[in-house]
Coordinates of C-alpha atoms in Angstrom, one line a residue:
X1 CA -5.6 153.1 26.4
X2 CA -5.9 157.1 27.5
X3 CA -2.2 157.0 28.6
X4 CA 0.7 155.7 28.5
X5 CA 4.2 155.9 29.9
X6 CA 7.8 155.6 28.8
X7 CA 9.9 155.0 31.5
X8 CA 13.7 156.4 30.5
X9 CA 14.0 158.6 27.6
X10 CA 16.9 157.0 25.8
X11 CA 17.3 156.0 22.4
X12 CA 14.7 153.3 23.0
X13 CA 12.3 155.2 24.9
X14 CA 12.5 157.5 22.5
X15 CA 12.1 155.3 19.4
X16 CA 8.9 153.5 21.5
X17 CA 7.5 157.2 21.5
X18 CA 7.5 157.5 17.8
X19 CA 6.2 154.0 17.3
X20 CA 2.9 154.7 19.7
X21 CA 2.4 158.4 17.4
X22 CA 2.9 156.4 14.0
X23 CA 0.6 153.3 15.3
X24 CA -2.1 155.4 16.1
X25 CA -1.7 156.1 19.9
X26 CA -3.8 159.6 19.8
X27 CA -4.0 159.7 24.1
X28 CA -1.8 161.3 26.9
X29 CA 2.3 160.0 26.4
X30 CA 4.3 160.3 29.7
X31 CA 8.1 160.5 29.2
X32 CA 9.7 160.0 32.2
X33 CA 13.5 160.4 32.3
X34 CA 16.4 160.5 35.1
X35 CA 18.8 162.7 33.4
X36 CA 18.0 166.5 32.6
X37 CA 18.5 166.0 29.0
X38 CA 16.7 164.8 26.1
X39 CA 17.4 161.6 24.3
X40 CA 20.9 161.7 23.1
X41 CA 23.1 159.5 21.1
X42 CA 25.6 157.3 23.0
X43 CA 28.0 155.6 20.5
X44 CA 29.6 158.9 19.8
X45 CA 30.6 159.7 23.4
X46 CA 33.5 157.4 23.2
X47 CA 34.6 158.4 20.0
X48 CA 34.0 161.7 17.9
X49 CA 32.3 163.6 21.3
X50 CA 35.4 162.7 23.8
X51 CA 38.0 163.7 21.1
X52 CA 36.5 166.6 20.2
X53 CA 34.6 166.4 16.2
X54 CA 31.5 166.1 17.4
X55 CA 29.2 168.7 19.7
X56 CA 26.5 168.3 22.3
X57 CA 24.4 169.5 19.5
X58 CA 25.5 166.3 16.9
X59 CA 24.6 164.2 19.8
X60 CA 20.8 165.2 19.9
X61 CA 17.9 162.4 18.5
X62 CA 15.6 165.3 18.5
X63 CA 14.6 168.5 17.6
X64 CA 12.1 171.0 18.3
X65 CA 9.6 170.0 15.4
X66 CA 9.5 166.4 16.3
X67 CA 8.9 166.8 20.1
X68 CA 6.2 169.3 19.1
X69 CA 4.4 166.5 17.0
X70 CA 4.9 163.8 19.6
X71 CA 2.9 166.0 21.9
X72 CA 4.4 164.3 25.3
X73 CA 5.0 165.0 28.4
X74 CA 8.4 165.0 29.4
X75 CA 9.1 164.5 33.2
X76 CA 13.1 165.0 33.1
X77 CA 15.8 164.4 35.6
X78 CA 13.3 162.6 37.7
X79 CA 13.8 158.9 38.5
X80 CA 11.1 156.6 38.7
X81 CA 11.1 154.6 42.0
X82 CA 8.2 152.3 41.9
X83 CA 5.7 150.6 39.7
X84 CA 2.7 149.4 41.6
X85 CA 1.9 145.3 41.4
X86 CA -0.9 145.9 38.6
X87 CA 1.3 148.3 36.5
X88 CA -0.7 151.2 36.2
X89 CA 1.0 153.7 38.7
X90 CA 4.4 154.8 38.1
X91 CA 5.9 156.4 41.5
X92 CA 8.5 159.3 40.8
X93 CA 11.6 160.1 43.4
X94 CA 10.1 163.5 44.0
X95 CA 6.9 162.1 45.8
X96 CA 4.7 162.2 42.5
X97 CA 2.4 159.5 40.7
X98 CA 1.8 159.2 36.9
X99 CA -1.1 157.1 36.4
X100 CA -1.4 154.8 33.3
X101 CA -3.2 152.2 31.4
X102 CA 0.2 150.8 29.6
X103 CA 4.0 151.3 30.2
X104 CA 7.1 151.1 28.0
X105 CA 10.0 150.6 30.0
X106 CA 13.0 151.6 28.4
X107 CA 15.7 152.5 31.2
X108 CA 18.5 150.8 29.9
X109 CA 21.3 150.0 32.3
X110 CA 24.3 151.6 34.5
X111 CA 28.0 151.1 33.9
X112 CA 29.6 148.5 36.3
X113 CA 31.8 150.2 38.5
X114 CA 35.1 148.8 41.1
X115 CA 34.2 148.7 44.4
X116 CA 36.1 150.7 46.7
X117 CA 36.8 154.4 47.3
X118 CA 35.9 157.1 44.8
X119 CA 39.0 158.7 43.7
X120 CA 39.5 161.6 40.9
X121 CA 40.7 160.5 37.9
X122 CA 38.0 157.4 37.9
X123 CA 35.6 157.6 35.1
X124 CA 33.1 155.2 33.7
X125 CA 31.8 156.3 30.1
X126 CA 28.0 155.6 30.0
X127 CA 26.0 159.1 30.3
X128 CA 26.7 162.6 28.2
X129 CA 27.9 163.8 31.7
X130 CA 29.9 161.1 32.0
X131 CA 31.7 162.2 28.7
X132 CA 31.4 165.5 29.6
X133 CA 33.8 165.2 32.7
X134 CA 36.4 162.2 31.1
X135 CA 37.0 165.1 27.8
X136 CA 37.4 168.1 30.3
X137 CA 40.2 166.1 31.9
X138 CA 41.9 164.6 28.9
X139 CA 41.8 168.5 27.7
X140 CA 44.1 168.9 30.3
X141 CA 47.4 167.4 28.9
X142 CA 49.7 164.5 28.2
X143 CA 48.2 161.8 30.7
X144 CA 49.1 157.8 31.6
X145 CA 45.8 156.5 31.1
X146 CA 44.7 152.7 31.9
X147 CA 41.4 151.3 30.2
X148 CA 39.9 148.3 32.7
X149 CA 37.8 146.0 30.2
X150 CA 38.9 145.3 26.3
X151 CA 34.9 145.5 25.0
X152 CA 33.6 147.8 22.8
X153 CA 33.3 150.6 25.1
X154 CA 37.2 150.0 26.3
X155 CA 38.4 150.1 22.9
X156 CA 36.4 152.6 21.2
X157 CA 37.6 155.2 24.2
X158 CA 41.4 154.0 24.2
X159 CA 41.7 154.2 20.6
X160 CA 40.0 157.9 21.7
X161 CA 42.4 158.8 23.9
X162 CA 45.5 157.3 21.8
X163 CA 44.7 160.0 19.3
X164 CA 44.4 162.9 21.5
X165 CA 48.0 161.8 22.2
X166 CA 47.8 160.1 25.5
X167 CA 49.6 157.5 26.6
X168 CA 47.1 153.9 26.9
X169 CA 46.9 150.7 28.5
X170 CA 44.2 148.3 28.2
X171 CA 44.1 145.5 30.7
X172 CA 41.6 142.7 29.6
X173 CA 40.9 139.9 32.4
X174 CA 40.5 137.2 29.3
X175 CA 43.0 136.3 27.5
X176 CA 41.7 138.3 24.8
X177 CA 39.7 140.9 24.0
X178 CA 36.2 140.3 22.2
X179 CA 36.5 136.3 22.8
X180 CA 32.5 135.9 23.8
X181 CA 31.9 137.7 20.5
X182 CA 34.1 136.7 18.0
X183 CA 35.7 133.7 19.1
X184 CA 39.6 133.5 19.7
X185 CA 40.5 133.3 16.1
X186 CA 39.1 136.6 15.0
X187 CA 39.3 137.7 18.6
X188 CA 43.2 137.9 18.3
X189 CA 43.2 139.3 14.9
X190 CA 41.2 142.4 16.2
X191 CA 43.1 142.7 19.4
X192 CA 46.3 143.4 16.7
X193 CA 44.1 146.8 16.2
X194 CA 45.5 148.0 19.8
X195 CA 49.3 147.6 18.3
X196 CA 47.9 149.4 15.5
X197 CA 47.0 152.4 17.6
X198 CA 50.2 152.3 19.8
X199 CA 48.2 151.5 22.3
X200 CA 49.8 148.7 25.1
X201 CA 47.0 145.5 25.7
X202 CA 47.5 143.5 29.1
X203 CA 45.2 140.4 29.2
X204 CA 45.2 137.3 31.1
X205 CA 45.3 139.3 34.4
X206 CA 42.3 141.1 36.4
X207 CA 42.6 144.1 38.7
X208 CA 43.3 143.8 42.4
X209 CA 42.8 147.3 43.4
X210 CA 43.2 151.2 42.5
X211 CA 46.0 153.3 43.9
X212 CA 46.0 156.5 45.3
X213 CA 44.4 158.4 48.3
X214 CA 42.4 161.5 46.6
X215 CA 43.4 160.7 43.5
X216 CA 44.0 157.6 41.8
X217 CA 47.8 157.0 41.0
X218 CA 47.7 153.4 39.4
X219 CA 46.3 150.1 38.9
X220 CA 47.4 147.1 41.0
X221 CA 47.0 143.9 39.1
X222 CA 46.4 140.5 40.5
X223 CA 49.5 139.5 38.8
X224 CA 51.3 141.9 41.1
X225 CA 52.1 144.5 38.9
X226 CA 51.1 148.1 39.0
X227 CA 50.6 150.2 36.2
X228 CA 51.0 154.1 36.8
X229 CA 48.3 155.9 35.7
X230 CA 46.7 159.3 35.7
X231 CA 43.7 158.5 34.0
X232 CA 41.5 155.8 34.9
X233 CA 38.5 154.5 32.4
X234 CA 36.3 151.0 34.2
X235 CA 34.8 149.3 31.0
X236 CA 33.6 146.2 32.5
X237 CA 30.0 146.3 31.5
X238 CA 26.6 147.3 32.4
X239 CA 23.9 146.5 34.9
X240 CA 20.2 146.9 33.5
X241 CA 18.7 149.7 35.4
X242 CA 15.4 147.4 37.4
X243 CA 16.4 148.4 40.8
X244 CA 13.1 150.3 41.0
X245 CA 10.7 147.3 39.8
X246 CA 11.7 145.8 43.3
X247 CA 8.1 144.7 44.4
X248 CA 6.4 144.8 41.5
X249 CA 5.2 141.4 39.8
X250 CA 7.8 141.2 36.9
X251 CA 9.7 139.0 36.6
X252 CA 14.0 140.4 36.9
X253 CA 16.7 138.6 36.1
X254 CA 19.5 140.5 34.8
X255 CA 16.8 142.5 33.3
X256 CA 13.3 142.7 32.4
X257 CA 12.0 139.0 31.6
X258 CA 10.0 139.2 28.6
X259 CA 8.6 137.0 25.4
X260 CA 9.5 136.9 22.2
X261 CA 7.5 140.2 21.7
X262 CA 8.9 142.2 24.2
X263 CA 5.4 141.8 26.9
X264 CA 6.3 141.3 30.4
X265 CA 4.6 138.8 33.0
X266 CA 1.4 141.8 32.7
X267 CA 0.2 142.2 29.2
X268 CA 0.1 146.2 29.7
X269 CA 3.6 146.3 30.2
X270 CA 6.4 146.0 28.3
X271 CA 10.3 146.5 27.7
X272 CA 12.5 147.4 25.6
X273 CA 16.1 148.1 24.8
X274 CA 19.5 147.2 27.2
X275 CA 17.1 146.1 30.4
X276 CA 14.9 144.3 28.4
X277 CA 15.7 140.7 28.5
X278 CA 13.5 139.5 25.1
X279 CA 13.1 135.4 24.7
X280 CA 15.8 134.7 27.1
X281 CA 18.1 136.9 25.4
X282 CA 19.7 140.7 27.0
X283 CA 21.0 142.6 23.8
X284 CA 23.0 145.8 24.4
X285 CA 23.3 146.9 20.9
X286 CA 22.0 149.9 19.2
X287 CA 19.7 147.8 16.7
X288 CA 18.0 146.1 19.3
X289 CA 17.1 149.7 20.8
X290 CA 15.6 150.9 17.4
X291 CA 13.8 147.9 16.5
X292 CA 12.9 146.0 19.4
X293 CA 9.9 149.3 20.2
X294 CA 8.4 148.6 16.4
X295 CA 7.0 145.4 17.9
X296 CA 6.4 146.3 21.8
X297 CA 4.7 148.8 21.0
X298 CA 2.2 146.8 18.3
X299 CA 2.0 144.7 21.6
X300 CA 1.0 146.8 24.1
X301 CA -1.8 148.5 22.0
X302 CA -3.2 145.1 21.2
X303 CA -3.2 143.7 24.9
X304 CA -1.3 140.6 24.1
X305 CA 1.6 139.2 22.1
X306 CA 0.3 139.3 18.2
X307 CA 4.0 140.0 16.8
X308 CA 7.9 138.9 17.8
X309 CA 11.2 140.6 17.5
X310 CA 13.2 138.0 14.6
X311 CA 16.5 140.2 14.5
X312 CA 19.6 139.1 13.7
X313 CA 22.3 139.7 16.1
X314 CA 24.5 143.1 14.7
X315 CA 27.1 145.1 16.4
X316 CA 29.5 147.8 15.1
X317 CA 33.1 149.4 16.4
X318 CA 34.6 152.1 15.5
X319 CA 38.9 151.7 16.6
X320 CA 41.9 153.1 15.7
X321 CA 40.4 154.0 12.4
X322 CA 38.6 150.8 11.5
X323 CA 35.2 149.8 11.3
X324 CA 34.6 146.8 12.7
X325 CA 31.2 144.9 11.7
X326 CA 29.5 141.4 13.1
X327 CA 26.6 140.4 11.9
X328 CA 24.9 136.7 13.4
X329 CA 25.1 134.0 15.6
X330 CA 28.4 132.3 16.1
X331 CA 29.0 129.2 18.2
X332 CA 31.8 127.1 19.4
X333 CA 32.7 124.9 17.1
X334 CA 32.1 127.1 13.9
X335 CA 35.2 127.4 10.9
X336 CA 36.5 130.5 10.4
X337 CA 37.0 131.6 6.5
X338 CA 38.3 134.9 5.0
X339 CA 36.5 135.6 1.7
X340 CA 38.3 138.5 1.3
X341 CA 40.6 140.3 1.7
X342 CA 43.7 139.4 3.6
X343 CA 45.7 139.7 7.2
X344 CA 49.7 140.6 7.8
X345 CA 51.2 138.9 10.4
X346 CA 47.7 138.4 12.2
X347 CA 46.2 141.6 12.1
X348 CA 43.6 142.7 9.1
X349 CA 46.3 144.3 5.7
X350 CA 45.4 147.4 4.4
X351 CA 41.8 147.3 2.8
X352 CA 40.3 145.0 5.6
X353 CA 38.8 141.7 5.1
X354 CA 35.6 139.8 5.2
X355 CA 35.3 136.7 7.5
X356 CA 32.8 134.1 7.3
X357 CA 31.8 132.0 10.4
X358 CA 30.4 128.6 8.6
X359 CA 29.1 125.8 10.1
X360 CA 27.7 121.8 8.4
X361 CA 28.2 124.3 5.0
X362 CA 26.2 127.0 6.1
X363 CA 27.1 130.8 6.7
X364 CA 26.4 131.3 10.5
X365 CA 27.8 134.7 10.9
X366 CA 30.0 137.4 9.3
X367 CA 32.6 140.1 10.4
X368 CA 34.2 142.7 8.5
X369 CA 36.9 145.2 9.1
X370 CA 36.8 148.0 6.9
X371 CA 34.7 146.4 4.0
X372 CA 31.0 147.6 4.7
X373 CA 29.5 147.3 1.1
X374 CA 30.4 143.5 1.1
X375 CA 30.0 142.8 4.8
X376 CA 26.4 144.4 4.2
X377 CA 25.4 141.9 1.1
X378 CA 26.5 138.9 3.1
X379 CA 24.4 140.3 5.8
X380 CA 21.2 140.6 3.5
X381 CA 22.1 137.0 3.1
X382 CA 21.8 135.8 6.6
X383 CA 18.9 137.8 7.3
X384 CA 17.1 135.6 3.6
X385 CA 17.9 132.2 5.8
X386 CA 21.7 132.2 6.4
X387 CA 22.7 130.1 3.5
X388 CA 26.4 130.6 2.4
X389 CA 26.7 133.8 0.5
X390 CA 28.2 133.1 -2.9
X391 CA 31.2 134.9 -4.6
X392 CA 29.1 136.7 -6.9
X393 CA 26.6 138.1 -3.7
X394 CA 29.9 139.0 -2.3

């Protein structure tokens, strides 16, 4: 291969860079991305960047000494629109063409959003602008603030916006928060975190509509209800960004259908990161973006599938002063054991608490609330062949 591009300069497309430098890729690297800036970190945008500890600058994944050595071409704040049927032409919104013997794409996805009118006070927290515009407003005063959607990205930016001082309400559609993840037992001890931070939690009921005519004024539920609000933060998801491989020959299906090695329907393309959907499975998770391009890339240079990505699931949270941890694969059915550590009246005690997820007398998963050090041996432990950790691992 002479060249190759990276389509999306995020923390994947970035990562896929370094990994074609360090595996020998000596040709012409393409870095195509929509927004103006260079890869930046997003997990801190709903925490230390939107309450003020961390600058632009903290957010940066590179500096000028690395993007001299990667020796790429960076093509920022241009979209890419097209990808011819044989992959080997990527069509830019400005008119151009970057040809290309092999392409990484990496262009993650877009926050949901609620259909109807744009009011002010509307945010969705996905981009650095994005953050940019919901911490000039919060800057502004005392606000009623409602959080749609009790994920990750919901709770991270109400516990946020709790300690700025605002006033938060989190409505969750499910009956609670984190369910999919975590199943209902450990699903309602987290959900205690909100109480925790002061912050009010409303589940069981969706949203029927916003309020307001220039600016939004509250948040009609389907219950009936509507909750005043200033502030208005839609966490309900993400939609993998593949609007522009419309007639191309991948296959899409809430994201890019690859193997187990991240190589799409042509061997010369690949994907990686939140639109890459890898053996059947869409991972939106900050590991997956750092390690899925070690093994793309090793991929794409060979011109076929020699290696596959084996990770084991792991997510973290930062709320309300806690570090949440999950680490595996947890199903229906699987019993639920605290190895340490304790709760108080449902919600993790001071010190946190390790849970095991165990299933036919085997460890399928673990979570941890504030207790990294032993949440991060019983992870080495799934990763050897998820047999149950003993006390003395733990």
């Amino acid at each position: 291969m002479r060249t190759v591009t990276v389509v999306g300069a995020s923390l994947s497309g970035l990562y896929a860079a370094r990994e074609l430098r360090s595996q020998g890729f000596d040709g012409r690297l393409v870095i195509v991305g929509d927004e103006p800036h260079r890869p930046y970190d997003r997990p801190p945008l709903s925490k230390d960047f939107l309450t003020g500890r961390a600058s632009e600058d903290h957010l940066a994944l590179t500096d000028d000494e690395e993007t001299t050595e990667l020796d790429a071409e960076w093509l920022l704040g241009k979209r890419a629109r097209g990808l011819d049927a044989r992959g080997r032409t990527v069509l830019l919104d400005d008119g151009r063409t970057v040809s290309t013997d092999g392409v990484v794409i990496a262009t993650g996805a877009s926050a949901r959003r609620l259909p109807g009118p744009r009011l002010t006070g509307v945010h969705t927290l996905r981009t650095l602008d994005d953050a940019r515009a919901l911490r000039d407003e919060l800057g502004g005063g005392p606000r009623q603030v409602v959080v749609i959607g009790g994920g990750f990205i919901g709770a991270e930016t109400a516990s946020s916006c709790a300690a700025l001082g605002h006033a938060v309400t989190v409505v969750e559609a499910a009956p609670l928060p984190l369910v999919p993840h975590l199943g209902a037992e450990m699903a309602a001890v987290c959900a205690a975190l909100h109480r925790r931070g002061e912050v009010d939690l409303v589940t069981g009921t969706g949203v029927a509509g916003l309020r307001g005519t220039a600016a939004v004024t509250g948040v009609a539920l389907s219950d009936g209800r509507v909750l005043p609000a200033d502030t208005v933060i839609v966490g309900i998801g993400a939609t993998p960004n593949t609007a522009w491989l419309a007639g191309s020959t991948l296959a899409l299906h809430d994201g890019v259908l690859c193997d187990d090695g991240c190589v799409t329907a042509l061997p010369q393309v690949v994907a990686v990161g939140d639109v890459a959907r890898v053996g059947g499975t869409r991972a939106e998770h900050w590991t997956s973006a750092t390690e899925q391009p070690r093994v793309a890339v090793a991929n794409l240079l060979a011109g076929r599938t020699l290696q596959t990505v084996g990770l084991l699931p792991y997510f973290w949270s930062d709320q309300y002063g806690a570090r949440i941890q999950f680490a595996g694969r947890r199903q229906d059915g699987d019993t639920v054991r605290i190895a340490e550590g304790e709760l108080a009246d449902g919600a993790p005690a001071e010190g946190g608490f390790l849970a095991l997820y165990e299933r036919d007398g085997r460890t399928t998963a673990v979570l941890s609330v504030d207790r990294p050090r032993p949440f991060m041996r019983a992870r080495r432990e799934l990763v050897r062949g998820g047999s149950r950790p003993q006390p003395a691992a733990l």
